[in-house]
PDB file of C-alpha atoms in Angstrom:
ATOM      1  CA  UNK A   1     -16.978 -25.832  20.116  1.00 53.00           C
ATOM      2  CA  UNK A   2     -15.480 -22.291  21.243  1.00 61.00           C
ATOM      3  CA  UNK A   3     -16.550 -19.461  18.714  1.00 74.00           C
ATOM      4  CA  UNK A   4     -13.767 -18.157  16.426  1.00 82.00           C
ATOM      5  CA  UNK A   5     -12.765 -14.607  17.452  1.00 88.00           C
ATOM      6  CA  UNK A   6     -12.877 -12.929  14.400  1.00 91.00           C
ATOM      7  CA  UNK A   7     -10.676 -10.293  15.520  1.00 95.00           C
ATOM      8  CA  UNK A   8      -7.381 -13.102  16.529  1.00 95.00           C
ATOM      9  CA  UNK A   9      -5.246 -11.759  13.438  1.00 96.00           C
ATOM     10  CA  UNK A  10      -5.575  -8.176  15.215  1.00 97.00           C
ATOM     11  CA  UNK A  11      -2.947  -9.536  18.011  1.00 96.00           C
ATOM     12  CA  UNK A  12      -0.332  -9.437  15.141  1.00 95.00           C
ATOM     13  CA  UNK A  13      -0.311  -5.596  15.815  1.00 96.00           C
ATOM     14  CA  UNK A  14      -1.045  -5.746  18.903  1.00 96.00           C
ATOM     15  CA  UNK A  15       1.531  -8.174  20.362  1.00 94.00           C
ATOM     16  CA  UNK A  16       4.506  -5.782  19.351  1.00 91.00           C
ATOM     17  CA  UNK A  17       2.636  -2.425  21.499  1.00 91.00           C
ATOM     18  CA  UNK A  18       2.650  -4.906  25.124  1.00 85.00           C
ATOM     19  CA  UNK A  19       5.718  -4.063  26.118  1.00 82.00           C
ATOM     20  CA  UNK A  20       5.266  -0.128  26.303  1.00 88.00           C
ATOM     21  CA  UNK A  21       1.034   0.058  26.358  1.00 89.00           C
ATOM     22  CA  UNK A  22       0.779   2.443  29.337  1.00 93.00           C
ATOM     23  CA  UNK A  23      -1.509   5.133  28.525  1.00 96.00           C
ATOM     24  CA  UNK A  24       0.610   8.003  29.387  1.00 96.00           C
ATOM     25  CA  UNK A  25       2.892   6.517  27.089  1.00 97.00           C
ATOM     26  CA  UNK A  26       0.152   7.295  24.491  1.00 97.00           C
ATOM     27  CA  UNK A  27      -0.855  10.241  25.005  1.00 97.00           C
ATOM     28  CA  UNK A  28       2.570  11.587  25.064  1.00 97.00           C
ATOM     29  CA  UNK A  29       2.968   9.859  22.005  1.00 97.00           C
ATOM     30  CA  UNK A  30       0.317  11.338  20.098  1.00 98.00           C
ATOM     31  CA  UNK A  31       1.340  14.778  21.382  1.00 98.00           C
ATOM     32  CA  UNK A  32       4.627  14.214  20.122  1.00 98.00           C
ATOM     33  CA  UNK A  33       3.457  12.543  16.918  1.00 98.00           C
ATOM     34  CA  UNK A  34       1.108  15.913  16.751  1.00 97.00           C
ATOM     35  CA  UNK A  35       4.039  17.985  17.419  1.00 98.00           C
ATOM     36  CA  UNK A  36       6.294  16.512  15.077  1.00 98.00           C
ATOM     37  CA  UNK A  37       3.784  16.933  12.241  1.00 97.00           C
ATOM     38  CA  UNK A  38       3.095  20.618  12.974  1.00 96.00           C
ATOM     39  CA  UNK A  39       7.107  21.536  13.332  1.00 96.00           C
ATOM     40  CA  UNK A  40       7.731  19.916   9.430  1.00 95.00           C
ATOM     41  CA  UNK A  41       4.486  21.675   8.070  1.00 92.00           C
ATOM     42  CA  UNK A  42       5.767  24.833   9.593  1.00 92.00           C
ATOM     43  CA  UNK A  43       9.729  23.930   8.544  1.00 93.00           C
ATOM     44  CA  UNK A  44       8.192  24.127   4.540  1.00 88.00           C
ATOM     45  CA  UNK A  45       6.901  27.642   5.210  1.00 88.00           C
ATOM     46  CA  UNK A  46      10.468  28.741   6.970  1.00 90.00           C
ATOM     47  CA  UNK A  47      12.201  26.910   4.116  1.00 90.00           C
ATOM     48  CA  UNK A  48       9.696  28.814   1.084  1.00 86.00           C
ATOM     49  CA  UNK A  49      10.468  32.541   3.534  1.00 87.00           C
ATOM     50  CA  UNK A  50      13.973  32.008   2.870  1.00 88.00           C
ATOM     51  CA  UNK A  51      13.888  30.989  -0.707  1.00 88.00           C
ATOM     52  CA  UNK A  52      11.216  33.394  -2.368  1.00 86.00           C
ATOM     53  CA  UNK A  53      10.455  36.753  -2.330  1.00 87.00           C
ATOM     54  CA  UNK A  54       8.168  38.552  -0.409  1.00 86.00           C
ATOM     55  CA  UNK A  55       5.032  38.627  -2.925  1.00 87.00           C
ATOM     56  CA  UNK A  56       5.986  35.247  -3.997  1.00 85.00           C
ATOM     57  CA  UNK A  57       5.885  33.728  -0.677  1.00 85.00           C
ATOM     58  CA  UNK A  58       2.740  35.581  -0.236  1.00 87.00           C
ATOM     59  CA  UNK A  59       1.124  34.262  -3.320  1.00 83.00           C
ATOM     60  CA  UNK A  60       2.483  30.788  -2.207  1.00 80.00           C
ATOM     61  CA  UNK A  61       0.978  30.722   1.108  1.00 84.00           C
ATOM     62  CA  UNK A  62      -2.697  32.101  -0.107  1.00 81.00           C
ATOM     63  CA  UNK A  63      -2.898  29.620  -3.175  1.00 78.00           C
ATOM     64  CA  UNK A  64      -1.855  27.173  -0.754  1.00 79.00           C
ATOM     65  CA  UNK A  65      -4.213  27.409   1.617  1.00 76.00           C
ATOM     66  CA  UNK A  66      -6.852  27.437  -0.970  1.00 75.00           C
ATOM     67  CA  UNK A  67      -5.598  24.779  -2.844  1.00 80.00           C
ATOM     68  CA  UNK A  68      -7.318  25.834  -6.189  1.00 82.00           C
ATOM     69  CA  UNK A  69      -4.332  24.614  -8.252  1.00 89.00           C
ATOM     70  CA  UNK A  70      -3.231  20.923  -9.047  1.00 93.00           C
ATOM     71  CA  UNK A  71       0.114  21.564  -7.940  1.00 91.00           C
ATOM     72  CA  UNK A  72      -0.922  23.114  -4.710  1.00 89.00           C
ATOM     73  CA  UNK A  73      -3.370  20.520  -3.709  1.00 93.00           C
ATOM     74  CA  UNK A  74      -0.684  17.956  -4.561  1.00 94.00           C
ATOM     75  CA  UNK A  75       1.634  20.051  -1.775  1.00 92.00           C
ATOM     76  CA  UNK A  76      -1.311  20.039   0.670  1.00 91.00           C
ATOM     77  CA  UNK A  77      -2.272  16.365   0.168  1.00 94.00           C
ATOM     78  CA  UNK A  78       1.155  15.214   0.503  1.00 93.00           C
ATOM     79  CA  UNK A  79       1.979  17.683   4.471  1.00 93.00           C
ATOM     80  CA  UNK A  80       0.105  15.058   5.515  1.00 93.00           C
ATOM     81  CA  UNK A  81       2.720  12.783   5.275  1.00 94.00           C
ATOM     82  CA  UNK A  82       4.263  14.594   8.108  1.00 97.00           C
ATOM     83  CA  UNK A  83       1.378  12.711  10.259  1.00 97.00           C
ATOM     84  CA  UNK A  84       3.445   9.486   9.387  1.00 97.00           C
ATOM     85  CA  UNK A  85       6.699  10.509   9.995  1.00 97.00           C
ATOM     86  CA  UNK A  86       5.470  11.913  13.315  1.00 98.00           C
ATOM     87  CA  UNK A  87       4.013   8.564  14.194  1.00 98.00           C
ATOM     88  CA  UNK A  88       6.852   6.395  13.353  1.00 97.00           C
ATOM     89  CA  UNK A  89       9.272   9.294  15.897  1.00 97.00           C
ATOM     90  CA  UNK A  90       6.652   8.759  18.685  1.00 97.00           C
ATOM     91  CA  UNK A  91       6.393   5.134  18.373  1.00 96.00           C
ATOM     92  CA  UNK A  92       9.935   4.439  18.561  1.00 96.00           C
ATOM     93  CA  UNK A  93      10.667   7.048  21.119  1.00 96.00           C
ATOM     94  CA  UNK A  94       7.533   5.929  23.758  1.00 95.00           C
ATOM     95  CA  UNK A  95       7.197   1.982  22.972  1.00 96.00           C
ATOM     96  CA  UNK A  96      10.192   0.984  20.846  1.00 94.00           C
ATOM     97  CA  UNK A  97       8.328  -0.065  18.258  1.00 95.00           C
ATOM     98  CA  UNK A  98       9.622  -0.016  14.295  1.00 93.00           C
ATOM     99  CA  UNK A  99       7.599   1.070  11.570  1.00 91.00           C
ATOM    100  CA  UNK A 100       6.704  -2.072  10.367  1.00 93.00           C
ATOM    101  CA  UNK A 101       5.127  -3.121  13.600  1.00 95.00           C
ATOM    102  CA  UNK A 102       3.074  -0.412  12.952  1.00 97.00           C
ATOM    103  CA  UNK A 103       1.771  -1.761   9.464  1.00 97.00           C
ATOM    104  CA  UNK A 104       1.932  -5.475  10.097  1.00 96.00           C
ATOM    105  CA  UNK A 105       3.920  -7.868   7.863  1.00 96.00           C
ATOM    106  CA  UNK A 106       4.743  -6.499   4.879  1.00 96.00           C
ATOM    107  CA  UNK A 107       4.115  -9.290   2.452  1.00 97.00           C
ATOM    108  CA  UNK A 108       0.567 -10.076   4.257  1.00 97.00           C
ATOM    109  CA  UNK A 109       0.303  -6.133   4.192  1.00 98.00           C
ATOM    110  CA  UNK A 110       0.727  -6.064   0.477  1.00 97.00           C
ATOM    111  CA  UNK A 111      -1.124  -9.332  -0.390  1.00 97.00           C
ATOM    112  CA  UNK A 112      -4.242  -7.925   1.696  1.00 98.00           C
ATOM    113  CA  UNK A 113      -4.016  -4.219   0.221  1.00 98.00           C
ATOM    114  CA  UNK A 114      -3.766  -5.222  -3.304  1.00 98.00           C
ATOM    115  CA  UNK A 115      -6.426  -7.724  -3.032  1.00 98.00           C
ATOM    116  CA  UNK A 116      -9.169  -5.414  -1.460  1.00 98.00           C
ATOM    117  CA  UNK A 117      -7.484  -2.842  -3.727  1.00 98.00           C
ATOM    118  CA  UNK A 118      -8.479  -4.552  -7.155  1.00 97.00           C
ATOM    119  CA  UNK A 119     -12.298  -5.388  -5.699  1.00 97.00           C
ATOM    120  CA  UNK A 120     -12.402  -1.833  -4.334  1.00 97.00           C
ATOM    121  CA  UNK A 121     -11.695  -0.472  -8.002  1.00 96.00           C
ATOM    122  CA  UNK A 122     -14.055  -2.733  -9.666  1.00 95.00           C
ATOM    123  CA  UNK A 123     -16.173  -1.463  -7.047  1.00 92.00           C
ATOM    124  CA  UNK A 124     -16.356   1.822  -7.925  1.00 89.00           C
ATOM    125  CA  UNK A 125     -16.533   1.024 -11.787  1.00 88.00           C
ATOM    126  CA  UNK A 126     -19.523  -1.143 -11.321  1.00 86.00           C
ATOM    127  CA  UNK A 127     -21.025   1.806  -9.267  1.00 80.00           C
ATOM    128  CA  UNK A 128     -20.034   4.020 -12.095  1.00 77.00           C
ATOM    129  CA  UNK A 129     -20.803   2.632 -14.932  1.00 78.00           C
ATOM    130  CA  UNK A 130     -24.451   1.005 -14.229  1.00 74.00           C
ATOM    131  CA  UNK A 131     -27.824   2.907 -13.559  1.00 68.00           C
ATOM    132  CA  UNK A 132     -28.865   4.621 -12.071  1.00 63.00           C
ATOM    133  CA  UNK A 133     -26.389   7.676 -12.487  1.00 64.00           C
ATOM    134  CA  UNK A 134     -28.075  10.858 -10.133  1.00 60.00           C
ATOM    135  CA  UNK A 135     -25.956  13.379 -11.133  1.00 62.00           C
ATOM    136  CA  UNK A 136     -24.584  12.495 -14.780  1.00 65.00           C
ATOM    137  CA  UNK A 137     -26.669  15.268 -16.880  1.00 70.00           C
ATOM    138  CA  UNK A 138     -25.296  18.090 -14.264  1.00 80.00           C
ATOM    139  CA  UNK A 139     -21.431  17.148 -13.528  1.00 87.00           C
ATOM    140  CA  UNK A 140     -19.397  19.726 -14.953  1.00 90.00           C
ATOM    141  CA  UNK A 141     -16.074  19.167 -16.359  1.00 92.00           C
ATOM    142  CA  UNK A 142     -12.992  19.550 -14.357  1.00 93.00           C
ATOM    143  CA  UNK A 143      -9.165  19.048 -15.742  1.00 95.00           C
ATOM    144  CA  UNK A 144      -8.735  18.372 -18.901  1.00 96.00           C
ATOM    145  CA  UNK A 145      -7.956  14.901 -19.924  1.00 96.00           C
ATOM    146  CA  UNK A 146      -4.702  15.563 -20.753  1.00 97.00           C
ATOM    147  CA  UNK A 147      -3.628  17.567 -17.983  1.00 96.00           C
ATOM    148  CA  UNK A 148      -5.614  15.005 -15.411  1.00 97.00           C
ATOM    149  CA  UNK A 149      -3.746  11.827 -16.714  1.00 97.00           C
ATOM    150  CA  UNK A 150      -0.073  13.680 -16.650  1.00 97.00           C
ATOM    151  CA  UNK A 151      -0.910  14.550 -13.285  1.00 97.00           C
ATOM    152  CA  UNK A 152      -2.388  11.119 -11.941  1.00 97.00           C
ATOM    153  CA  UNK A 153       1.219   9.242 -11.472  1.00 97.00           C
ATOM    154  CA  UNK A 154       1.658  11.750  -8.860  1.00 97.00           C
ATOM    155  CA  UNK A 155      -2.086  12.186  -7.635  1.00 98.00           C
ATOM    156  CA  UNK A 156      -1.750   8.275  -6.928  1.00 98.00           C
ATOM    157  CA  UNK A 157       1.624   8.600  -5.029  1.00 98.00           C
ATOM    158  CA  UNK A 158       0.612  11.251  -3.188  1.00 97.00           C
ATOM    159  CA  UNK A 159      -3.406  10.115  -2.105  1.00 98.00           C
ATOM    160  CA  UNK A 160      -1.280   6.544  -1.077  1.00 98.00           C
ATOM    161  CA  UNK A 161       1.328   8.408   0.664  1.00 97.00           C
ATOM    162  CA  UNK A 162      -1.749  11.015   2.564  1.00 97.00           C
ATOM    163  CA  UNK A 163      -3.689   7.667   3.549  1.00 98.00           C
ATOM    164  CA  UNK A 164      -1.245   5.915   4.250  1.00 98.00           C
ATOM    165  CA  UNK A 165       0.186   8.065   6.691  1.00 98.00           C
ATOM    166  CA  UNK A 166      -3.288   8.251   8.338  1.00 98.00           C
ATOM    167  CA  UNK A 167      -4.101   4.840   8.630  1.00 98.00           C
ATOM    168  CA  UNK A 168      -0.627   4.380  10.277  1.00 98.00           C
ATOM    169  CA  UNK A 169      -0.978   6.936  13.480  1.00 98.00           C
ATOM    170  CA  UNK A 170      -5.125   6.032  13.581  1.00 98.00           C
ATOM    171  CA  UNK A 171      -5.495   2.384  12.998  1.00 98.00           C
ATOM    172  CA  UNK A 172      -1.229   1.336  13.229  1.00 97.00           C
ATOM    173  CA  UNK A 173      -0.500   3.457  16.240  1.00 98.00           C
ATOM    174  CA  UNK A 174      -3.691   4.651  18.474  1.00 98.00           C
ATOM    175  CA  UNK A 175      -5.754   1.743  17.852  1.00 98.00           C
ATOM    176  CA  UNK A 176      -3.136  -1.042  18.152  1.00 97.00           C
ATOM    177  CA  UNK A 177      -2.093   1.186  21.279  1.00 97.00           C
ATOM    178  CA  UNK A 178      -5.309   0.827  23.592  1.00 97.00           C
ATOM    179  CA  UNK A 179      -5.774  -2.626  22.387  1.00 97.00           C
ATOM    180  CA  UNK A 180      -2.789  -3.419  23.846  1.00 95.00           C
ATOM    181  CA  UNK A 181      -3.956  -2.010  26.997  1.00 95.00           C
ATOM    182  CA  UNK A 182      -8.256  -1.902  27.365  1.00 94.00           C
ATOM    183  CA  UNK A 183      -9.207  -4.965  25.658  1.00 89.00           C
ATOM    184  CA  UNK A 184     -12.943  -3.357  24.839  1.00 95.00           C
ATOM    185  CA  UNK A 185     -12.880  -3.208  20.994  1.00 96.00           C
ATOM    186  CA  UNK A 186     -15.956  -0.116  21.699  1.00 97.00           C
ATOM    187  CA  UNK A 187     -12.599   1.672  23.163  1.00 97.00           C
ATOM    188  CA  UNK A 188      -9.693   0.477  20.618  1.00 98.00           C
ATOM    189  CA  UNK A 189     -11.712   0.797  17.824  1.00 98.00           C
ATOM    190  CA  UNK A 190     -14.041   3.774  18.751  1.00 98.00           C
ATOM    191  CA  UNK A 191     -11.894   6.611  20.431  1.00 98.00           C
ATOM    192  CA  UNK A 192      -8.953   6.388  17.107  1.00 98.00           C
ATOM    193  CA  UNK A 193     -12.551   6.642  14.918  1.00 98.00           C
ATOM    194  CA  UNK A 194     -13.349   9.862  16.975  1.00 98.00           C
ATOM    195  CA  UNK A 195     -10.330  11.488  16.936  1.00 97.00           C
ATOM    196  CA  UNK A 196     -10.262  10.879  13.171  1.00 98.00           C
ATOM    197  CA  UNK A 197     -13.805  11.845  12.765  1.00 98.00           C
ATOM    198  CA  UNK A 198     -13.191  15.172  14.585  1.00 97.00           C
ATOM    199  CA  UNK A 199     -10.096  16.225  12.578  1.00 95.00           C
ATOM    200  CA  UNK A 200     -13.185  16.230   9.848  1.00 94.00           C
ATOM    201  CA  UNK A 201     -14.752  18.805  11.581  1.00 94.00           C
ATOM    202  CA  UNK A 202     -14.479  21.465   9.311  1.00 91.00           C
ATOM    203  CA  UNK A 203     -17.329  24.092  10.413  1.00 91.00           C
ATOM    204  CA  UNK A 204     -15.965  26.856   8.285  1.00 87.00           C
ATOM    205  CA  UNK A 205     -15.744  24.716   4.868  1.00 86.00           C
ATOM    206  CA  UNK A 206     -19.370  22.679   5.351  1.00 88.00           C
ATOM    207  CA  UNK A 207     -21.603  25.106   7.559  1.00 88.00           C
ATOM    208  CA  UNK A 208     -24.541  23.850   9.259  1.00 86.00           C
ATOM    209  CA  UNK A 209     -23.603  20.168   7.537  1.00 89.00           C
ATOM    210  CA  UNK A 210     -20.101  19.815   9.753  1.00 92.00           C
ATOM    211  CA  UNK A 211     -21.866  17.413  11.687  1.00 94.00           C
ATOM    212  CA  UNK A 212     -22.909  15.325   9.228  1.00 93.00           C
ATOM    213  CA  UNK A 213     -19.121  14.889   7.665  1.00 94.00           C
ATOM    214  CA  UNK A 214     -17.879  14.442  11.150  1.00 96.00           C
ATOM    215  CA  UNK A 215     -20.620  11.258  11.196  1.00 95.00           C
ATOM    216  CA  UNK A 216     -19.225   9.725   7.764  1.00 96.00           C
ATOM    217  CA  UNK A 217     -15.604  10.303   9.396  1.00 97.00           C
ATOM    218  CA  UNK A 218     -16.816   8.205  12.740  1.00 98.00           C
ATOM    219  CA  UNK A 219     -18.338   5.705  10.313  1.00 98.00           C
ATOM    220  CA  UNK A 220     -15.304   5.253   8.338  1.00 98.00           C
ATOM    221  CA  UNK A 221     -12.640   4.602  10.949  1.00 98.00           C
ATOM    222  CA  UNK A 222     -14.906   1.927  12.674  1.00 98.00           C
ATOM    223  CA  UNK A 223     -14.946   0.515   9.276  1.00 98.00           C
ATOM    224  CA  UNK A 224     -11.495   0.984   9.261  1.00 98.00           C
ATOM    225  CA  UNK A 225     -10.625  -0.148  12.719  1.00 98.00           C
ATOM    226  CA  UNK A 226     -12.726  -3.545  11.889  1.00 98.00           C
ATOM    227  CA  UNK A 227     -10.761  -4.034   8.884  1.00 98.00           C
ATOM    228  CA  UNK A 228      -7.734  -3.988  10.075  1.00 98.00           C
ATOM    229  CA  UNK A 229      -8.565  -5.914  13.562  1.00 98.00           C
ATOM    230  CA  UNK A 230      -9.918  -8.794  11.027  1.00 97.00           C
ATOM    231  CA  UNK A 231      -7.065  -8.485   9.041  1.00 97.00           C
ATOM    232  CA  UNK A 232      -3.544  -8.270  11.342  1.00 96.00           C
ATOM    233  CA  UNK A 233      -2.590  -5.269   8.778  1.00 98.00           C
ATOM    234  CA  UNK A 234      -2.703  -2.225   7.648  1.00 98.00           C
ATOM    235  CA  UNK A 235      -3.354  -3.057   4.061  1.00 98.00           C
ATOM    236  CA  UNK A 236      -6.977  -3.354   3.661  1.00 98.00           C
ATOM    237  CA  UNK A 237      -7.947  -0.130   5.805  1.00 98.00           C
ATOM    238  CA  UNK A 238      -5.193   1.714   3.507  1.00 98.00           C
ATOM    239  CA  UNK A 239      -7.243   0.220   0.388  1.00 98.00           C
ATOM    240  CA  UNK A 240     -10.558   1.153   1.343  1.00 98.00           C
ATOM    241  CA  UNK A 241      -9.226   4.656   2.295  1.00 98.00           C
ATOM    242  CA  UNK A 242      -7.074   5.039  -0.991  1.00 98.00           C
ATOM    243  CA  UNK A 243      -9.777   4.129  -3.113  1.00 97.00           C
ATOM    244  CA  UNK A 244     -12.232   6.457  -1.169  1.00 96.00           C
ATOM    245  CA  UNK A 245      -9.929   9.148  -1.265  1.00 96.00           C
ATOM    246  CA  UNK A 246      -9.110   8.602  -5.313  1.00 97.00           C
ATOM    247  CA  UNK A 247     -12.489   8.774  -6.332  1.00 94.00           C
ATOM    248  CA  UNK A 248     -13.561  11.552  -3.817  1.00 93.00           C
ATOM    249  CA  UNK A 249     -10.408  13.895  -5.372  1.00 95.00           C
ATOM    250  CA  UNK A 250      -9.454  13.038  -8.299  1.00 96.00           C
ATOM    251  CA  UNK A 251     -12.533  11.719  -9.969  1.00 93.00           C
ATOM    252  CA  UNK A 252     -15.617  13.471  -8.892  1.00 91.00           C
ATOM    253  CA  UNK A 253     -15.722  16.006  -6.451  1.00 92.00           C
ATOM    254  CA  UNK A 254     -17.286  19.023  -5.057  1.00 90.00           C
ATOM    255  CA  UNK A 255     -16.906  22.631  -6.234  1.00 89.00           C
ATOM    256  CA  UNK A 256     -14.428  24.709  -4.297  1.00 83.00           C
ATOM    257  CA  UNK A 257     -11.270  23.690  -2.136  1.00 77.00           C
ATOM    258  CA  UNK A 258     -10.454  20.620  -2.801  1.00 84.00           C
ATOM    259  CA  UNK A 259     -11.460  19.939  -6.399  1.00 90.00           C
ATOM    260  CA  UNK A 260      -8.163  20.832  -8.522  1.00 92.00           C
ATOM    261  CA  UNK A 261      -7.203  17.822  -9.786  1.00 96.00           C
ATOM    262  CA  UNK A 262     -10.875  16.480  -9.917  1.00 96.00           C
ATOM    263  CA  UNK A 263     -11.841  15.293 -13.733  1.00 95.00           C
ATOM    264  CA  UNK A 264     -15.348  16.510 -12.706  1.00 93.00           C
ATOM    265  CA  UNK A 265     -16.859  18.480 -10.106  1.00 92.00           C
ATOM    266  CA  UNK A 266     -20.255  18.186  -8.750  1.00 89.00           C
ATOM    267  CA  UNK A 267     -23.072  21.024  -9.524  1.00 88.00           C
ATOM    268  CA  UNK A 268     -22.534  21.766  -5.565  1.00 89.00           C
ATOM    269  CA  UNK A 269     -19.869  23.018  -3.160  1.00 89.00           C
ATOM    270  CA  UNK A 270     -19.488  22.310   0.481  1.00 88.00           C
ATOM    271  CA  UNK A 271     -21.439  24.724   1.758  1.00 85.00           C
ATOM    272  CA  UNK A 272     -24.532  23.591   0.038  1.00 87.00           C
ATOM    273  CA  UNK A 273     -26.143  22.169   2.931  1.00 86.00           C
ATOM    274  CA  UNK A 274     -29.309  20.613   1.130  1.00 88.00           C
ATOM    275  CA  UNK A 275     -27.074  18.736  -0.964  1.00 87.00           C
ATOM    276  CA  UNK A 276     -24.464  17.200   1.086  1.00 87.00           C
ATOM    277  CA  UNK A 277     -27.306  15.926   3.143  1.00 88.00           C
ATOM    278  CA  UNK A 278     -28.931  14.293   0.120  1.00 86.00           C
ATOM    279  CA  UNK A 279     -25.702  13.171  -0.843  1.00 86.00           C
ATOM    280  CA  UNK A 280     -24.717  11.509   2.731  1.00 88.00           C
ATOM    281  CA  UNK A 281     -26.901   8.632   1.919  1.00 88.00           C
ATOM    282  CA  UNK A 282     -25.321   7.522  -0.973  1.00 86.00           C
ATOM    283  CA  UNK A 283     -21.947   7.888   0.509  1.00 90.00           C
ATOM    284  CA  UNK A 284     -22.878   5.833   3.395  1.00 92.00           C
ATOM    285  CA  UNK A 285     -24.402   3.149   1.327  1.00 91.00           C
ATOM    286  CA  UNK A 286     -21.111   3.162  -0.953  1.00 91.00           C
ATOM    287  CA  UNK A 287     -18.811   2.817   2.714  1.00 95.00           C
ATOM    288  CA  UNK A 288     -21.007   0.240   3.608  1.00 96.00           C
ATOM    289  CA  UNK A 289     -20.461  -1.577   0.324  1.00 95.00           C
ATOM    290  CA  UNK A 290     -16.930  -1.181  -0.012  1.00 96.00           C
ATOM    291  CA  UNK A 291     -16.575  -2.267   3.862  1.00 97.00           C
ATOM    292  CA  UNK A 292     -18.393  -5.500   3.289  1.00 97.00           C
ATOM    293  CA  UNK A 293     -16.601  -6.013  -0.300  1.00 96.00           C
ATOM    294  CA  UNK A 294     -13.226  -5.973   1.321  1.00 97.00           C
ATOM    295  CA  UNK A 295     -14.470  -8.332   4.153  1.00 97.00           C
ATOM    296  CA  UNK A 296     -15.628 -10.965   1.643  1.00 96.00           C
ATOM    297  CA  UNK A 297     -12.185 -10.352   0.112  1.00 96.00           C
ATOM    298  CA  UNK A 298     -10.406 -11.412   3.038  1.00 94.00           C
ATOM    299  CA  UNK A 299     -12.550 -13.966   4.232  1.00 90.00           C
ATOM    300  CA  UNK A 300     -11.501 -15.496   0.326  1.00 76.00           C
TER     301      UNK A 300
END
């Protein structure tokens, strides 16, 4: 009896990218996708030149960059939606291919996101709520309440919108790409997960523990990249990336850039080498949970 490939439903994305897969295709669509992205982000800057004044557009840029304020974080969060935008012109323009080839079916899209979505959240409540809880006596409070649920309609639209827009040009666009053409999943599903694991690399914000967020990045889009190659869409790696992203930003998070619209913060930054290594353990060990959750979920 021939073994079941447990990567067939991955042809559903894969099937639409045969027609255009040459590789020079892809890499001048990913420089145009690229391209695209930086030309809107820099558009918003022209656009805020023209509208403010000088020391307003000055104040703008710095608090943006620092993104110490909800609002500003919000804005920074959501320019990464230009990453989406800049897929879906490069997709169309090198292979012909629509959006939604990109995604995969919408209503098996939806069905799979929402199902790994509500076992991803009960997840992360289980994980919560039960012992043992490391850093409970020492998290210090973030937003307010108040403030933090006014602004979570639009944390939640704009963390789907950021991930979303990832998962399309990594997992929709490069990875369905090479499948189409070098039939090795070690290639489809490991060079998207090292181009997303080195825009991670972040020397500057995590010091002498870069490398270490650049190896939970590499371990996330092969998580990812199986996900969606068991699944035929998008939906489940946009779940497990949502949910990450949710509870990484807007629940608990570290001190520093990055932590405005957090509800608590952690009693480290960044920079804090000793701790983010202690702390890459546990955040493996929840990936490797939340991976294997959402398989179970789809095997259902």
């Amino acid at each position: 009896m021939p073994k079941r490939d447990p990567y067939a439903p991955h042809r559903i994305l894969v099937a639409t990218a045969d027609g255009q897969s040459a590789l020079w295709r892809l890499a001048l669509g990913v420089l145009l996708a690229l391209a695209v992205t930086f030309g809107l982000g820099r558009s918003v800057f022209a656009i805020a030149r023209l509208a403010l004044d000088e020391q307003t557009y000055l104040s703008f840029t710095q608090t943006l960059s620092q993104a110490d304020t909800p609002l500003t974080l919000l804005i920074l969060l959501l320019s990464t939606g230009f990453l989406g935008i800049g897929t879906l012109v490069a997709a169309e323009l090198l292979h012909r291919r629509s959006g939604v080839s990109l995604l995969g079916p919408l209503p098996l899209l939806k069905s799979q996101f929402l199902r790994v979505l509500v076992a991803l959240v009960g997840l992360q409540l289980a994980i919560t709520l039960l012992p043992p809880w490391p850093f409970a006596s020492v998290l210090i409070p973030g937003l307010p309440l108040s403030t933090w649920l006014a602004f979570l309609p639009l944390t939640l639209v704009t963390l789907l919108l950021q991930t979303g827009a990832e998962e399309l040009f990594f997992r929709g666009y490069l990875q369905s790409q090479l499948a189409a053409r070098l039939h090795a999943p070690a290639i489809w599903m490991g060079v998207p997960s090292a181009f997303f694991a080195a825009a991670h690399y972040a020397p500057g914000l995590y010091g002498d523990s870069a490398m270490l967020v650049v190896l939970w990045a590499f371990l996330f889009g092969l998580a990812a990249a199986d996900l969606t190659a068991r699944s035929g869409s998008l939906g489940p790696a946009i779940a497990l990336h949502f949910v990450n992203n949710f509870a990484a930003v807007a629940v608990t998070s570290m001190q520093g850039d990055m932590s405005a619209l957090a509800l608590y913060q952690l009693p480290f930054g960044p920079g804090d080498a000793e701790m983010l290594r202690a702390q890459l353990p546990i955040d493996l060990g929840a990936l490797a949970v939340g991976w294997l959750a959402a398989r179970l979920v789809l095997r259902a």
